[in-house]
GROMACS .gro file of C-alpha atoms in nm:
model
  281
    1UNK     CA    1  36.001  -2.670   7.711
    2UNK     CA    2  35.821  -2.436   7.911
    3UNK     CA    3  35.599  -2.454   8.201
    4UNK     CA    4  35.382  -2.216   8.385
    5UNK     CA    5  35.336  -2.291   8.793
    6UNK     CA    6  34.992  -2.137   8.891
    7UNK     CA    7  34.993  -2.137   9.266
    8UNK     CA    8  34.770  -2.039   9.525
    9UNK     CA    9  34.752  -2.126   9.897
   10UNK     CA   10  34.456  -2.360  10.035
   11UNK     CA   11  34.593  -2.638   9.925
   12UNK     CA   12  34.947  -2.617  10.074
   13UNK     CA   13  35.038  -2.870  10.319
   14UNK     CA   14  34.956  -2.737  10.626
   15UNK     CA   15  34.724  -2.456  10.577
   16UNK     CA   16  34.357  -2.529  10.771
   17UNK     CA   17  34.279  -2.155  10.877
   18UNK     CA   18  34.122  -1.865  10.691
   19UNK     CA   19  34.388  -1.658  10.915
   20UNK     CA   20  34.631  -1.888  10.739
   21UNK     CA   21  34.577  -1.737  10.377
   22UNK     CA   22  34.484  -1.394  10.471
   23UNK     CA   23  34.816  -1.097  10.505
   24UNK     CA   24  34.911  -0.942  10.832
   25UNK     CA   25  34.958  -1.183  11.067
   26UNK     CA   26  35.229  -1.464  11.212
   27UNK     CA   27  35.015  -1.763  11.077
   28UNK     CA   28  34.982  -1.571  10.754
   29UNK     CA   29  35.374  -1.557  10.691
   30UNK     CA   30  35.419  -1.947  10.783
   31UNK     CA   31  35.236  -1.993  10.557
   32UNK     CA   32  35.347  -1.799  10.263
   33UNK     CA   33  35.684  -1.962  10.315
   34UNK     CA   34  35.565  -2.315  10.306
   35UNK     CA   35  35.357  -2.215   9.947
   36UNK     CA   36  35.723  -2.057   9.831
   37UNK     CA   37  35.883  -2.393   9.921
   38UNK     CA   38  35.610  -2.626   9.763
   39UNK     CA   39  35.627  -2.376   9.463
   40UNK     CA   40  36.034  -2.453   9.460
   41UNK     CA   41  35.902  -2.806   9.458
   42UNK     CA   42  35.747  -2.803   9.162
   43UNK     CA   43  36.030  -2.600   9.000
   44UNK     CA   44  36.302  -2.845   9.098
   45UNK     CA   45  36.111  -3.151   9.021
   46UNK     CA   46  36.026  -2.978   8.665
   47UNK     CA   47  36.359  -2.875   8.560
   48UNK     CA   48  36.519  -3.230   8.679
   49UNK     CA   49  36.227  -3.354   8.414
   50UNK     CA   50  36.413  -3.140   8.136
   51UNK     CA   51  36.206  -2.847   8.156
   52UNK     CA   52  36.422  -2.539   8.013
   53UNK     CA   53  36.209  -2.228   8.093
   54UNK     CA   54  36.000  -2.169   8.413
   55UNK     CA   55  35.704  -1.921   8.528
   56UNK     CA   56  35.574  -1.943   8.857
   57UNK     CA   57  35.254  -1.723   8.898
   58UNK     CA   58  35.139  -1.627   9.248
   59UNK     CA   59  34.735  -1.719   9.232
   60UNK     CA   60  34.622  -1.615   9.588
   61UNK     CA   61  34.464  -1.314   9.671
   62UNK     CA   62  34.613  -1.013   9.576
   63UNK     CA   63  34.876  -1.224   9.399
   64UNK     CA   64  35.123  -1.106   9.585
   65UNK     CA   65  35.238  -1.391   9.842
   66UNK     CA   66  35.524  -1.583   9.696
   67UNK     CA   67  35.866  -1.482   9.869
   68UNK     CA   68  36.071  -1.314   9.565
   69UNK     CA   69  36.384  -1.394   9.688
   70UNK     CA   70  36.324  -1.765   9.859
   71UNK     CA   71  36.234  -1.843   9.474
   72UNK     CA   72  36.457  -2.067   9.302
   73UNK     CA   73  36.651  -1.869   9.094
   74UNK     CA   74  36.590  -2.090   8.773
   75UNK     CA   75  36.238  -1.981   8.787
   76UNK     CA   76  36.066  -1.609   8.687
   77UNK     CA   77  35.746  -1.497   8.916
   78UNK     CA   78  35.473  -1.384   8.825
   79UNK     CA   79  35.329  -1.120   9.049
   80UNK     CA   80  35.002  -0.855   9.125
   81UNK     CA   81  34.715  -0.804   8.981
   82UNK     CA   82  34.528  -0.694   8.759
   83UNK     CA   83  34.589  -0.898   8.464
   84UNK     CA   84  34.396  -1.013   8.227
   85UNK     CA   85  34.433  -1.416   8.288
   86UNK     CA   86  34.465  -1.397   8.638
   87UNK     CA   87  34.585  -1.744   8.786
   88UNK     CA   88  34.723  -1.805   8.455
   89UNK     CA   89  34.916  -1.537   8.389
   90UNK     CA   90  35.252  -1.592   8.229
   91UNK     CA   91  35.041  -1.833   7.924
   92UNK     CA   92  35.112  -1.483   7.709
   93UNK     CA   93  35.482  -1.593   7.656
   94UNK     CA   94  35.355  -1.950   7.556
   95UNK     CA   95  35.364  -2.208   7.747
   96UNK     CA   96  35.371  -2.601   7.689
   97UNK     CA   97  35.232  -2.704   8.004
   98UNK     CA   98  35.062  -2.562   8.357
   99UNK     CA   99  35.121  -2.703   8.707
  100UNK     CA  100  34.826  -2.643   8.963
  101UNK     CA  101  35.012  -2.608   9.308
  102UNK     CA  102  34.850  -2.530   9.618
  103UNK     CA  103  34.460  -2.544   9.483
  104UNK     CA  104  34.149  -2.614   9.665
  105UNK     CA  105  33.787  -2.753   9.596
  106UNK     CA  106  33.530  -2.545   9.483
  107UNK     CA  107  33.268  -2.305   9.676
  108UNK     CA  108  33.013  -2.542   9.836
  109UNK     CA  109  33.203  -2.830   9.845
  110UNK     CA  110  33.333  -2.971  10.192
  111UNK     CA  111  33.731  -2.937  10.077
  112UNK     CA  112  33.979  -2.721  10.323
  113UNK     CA  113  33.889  -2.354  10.304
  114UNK     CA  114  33.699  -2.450   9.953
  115UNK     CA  115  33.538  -2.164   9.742
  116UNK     CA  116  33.543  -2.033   9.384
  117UNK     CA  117  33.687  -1.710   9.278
  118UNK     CA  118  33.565  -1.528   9.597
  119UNK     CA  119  33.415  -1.668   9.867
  120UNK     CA  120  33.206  -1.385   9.993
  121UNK     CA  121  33.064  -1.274   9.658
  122UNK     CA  122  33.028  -1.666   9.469
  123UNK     CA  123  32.829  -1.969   9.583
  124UNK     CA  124  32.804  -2.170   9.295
  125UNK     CA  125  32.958  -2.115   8.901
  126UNK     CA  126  32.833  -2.320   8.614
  127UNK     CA  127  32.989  -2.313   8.253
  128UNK     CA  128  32.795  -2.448   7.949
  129UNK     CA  129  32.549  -2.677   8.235
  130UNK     CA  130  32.867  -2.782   8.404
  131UNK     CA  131  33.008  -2.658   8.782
  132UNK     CA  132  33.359  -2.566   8.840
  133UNK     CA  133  33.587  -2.430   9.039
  134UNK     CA  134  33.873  -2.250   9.001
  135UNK     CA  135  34.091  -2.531   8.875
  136UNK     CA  136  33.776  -2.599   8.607
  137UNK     CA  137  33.789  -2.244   8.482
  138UNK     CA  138  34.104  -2.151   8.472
  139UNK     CA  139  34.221  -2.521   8.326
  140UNK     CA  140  33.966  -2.432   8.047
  141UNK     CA  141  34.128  -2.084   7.959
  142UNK     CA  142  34.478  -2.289   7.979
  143UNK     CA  143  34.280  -2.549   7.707
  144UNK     CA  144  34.130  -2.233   7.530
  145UNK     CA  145  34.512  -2.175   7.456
  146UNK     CA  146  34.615  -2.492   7.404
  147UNK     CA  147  34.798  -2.589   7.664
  148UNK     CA  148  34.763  -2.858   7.916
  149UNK     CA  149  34.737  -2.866   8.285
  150UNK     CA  150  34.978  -3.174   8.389
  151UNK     CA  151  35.042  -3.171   8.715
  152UNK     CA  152  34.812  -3.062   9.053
  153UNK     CA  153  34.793  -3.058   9.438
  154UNK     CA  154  34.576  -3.010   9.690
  155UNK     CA  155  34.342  -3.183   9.935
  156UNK     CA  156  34.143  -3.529   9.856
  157UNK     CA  157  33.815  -3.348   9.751
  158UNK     CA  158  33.980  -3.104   9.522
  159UNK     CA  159  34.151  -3.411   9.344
  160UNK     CA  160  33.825  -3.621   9.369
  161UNK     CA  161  33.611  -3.325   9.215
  162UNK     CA  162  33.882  -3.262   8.919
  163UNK     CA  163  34.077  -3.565   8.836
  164UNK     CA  164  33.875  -3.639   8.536
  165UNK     CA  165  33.919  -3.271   8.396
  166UNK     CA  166  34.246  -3.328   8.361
  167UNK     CA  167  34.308  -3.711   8.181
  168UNK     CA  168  34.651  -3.821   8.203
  169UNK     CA  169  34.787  -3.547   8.487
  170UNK     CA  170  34.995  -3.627   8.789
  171UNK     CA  171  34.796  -3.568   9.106
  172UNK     CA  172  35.004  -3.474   9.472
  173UNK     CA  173  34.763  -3.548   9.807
  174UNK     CA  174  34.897  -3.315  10.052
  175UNK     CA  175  34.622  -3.364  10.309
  176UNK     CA  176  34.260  -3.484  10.319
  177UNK     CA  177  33.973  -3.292  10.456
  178UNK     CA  178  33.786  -3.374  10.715
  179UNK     CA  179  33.553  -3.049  10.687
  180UNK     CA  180  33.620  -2.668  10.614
  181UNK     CA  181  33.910  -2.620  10.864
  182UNK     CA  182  33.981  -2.941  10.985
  183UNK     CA  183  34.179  -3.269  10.869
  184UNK     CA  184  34.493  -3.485  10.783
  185UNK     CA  185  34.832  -3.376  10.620
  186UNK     CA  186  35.168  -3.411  10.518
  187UNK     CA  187  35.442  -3.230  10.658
  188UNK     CA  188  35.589  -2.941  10.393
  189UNK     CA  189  35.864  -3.147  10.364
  190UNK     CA  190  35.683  -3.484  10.251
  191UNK     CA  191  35.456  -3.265  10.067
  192UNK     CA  192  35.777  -3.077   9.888
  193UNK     CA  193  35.909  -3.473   9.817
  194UNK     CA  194  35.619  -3.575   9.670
  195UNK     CA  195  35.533  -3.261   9.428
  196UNK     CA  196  35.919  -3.259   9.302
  197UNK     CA  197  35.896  -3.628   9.199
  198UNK     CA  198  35.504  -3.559   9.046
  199UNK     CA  199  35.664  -3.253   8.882
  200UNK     CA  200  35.959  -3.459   8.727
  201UNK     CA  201  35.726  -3.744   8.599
  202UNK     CA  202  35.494  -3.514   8.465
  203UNK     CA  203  35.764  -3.321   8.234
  204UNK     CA  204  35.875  -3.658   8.127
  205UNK     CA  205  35.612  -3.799   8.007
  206UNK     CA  206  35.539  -3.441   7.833
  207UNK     CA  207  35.850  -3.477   7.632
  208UNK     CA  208  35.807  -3.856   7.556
  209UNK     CA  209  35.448  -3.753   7.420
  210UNK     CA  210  35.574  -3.478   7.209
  211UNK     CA  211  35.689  -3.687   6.928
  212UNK     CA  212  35.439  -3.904   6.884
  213UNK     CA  213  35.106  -3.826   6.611
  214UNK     CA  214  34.870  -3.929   6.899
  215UNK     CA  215  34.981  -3.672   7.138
  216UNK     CA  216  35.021  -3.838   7.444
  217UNK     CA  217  34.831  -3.840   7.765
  218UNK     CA  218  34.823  -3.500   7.833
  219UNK     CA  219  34.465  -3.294   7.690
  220UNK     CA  220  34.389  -2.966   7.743
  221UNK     CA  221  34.025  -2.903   7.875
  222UNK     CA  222  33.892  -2.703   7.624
  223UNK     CA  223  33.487  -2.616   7.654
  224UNK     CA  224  33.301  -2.501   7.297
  225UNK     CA  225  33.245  -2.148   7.286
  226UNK     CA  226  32.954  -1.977   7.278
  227UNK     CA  227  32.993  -1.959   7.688
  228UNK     CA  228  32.707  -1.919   7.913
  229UNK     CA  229  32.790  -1.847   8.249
  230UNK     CA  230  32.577  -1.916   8.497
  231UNK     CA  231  32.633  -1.774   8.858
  232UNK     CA  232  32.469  -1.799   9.223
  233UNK     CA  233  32.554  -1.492   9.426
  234UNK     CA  234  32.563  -1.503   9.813
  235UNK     CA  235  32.295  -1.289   9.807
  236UNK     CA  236  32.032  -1.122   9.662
  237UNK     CA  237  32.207  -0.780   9.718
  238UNK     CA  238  32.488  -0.917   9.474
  239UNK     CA  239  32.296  -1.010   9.206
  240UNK     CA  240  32.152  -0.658   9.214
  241UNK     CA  241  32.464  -0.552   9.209
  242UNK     CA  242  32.625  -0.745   8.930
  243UNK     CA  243  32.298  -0.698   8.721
  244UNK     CA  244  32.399  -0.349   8.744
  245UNK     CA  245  32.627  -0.469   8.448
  246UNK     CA  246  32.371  -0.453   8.122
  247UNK     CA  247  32.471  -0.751   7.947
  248UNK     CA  248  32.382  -0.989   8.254
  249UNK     CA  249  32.067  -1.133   8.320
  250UNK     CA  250  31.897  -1.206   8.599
  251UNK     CA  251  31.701  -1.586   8.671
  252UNK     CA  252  31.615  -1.556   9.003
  253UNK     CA  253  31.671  -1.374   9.368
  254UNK     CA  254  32.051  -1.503   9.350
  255UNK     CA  255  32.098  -1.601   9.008
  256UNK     CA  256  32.261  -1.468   8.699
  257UNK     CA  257  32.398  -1.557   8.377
  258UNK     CA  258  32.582  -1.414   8.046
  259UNK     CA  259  32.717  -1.574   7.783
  260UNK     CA  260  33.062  -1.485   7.584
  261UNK     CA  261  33.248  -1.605   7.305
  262UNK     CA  262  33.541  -1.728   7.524
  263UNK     CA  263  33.683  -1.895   7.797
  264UNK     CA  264  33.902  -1.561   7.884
  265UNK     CA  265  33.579  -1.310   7.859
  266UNK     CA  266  33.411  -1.574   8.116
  267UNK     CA  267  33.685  -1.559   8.334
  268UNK     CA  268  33.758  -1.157   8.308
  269UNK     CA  269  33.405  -1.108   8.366
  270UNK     CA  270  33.416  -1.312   8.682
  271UNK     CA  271  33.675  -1.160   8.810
  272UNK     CA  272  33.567  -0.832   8.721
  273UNK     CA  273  33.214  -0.857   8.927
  274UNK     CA  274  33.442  -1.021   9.212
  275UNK     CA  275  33.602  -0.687   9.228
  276UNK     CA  276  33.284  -0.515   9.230
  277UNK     CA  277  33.116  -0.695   9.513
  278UNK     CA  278  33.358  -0.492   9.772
  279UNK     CA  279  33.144  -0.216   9.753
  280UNK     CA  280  32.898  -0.464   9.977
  281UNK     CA  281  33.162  -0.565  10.224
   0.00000   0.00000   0.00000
């Protein structure tokens, strides 16, 4: 059995500060750390579960923030960007299962350090009438695959605003938000405790599903193509921007959308007009 660990940084015990999650600086490398050790976590709790094969993708930023060598050995890392399923990278080799480690509510919500995708360039992102986050999307190019997301952490609002994408997942609380930068958690080593144990039950009841007609518990999120994406810049100088792009329309001062055959064309499209916006910054 195989799993892929997608894991970003927001929603790692801990981490309240935007200074927290960006490089070059003291905080910054704390924190890293504590997202290797919750990572190791979910690889320890997985492989006592009887998972044989492990991929651990770093999903923050410039994907580049897990420690290589505080990884557990048992696991391969996935690292820097581009590539072409971003915070799933690693599904290419075909995997049974995804962990969500680390993740955050979506842009507008009132999670710890919540956004979508990129906080300066997207307010709001709808797929086919409904609004997700980053969880949402890239859950739905994990069910576009196939596979199911089992297991994720994070703060009280991002487990509040995705718990029913995900039917049958295990679900780690590592802190609950009080606003933006403020709130309640664990300590990294409760938080580690908890995900290894989540981890372990989730791979269990994986296996014990595997054999039987109905499938089990665990459902990937798939969404019917065609895909219309619908997106709310943070300004009206991005969507003049990304309408630079022929194929997307505008629908107001802020607004666009496009619509795609596939989960994994809406999400390299995203990310593509994420890149572009830093020629506004």
């Amino acid at each position: 059995m195989k799993i892929l660990i997608s894991t970003d940084i927001e929603g790692v015990a801990g981490v309240f500060h935007p200074e927290q999650v960006r490089a070059g600086n003291g905080e910054y490398e704390r924190a890293r750390a504590w997202m290797t050790a919750e990572a190791n976590a979910a690889v320890q709790g997985a492989i006592a579960g009887g998972a044989e094969d492990i991929l651990v993708n770093d999903s923050h930023g410039g994907f580049r923030n897990l420690l290589p060598d505080g990884l557990d050995e048992r696991a391969r890392l996935v690292l820097g960007k581009p590539r072409y399923l971003g915070m799933m990278g690693g599904l290419e080799e075909g995997c049974d299962a995804v962990f969500m480690i680390g993740y955050h509510s979506r842009s507008q919500g009132r999670g710890i350090l919540a956004h979508t995708i990129n906080s300066f360039a997207f307010a709001r992102v709808f797929i086919n009438g409904m609004e997700l986050g980053e969880a949402g999307l890239y859950g739905a190019l994990a069910g576009e695959m196939g596979v199911p997301v089992i297991l994720a952490t994070g703060d009280d609002v991002f487990i509040s605003e995705t718990r029913d994408t995900f039917p049958g997942a295990e679900w780690v609380q590592t802190k609950v938000a009080h606003g933006q930068g403020s709130g309640v958690t664990l300590s990294p080593a409760a938080s580690r405790r908890a995900i290894a144990a989540a981890a372990e039950t989730a791979v269990r009841n994986l296996k014990a599903a595997s054999g039987k007609s109905s499938g089990g518990k665990a459902i990937p999120f798939r969404i019917p193509a065609p895909i219309e994406c619908r997106l709310q810049t943070q300004s009206a100088a991005l969507a003049d921007l990304f309408c630079m792009w022929p194929t997307l329309e505008r629908v107001d001062g802020v607004t666009l959308r496009f619509t795609v055959d596939s989960m994994q064309s809406a999400v390299r499209t995203l990310n593509s007009l994420a890149a572009m916006s830093f020629m506004l910054r």
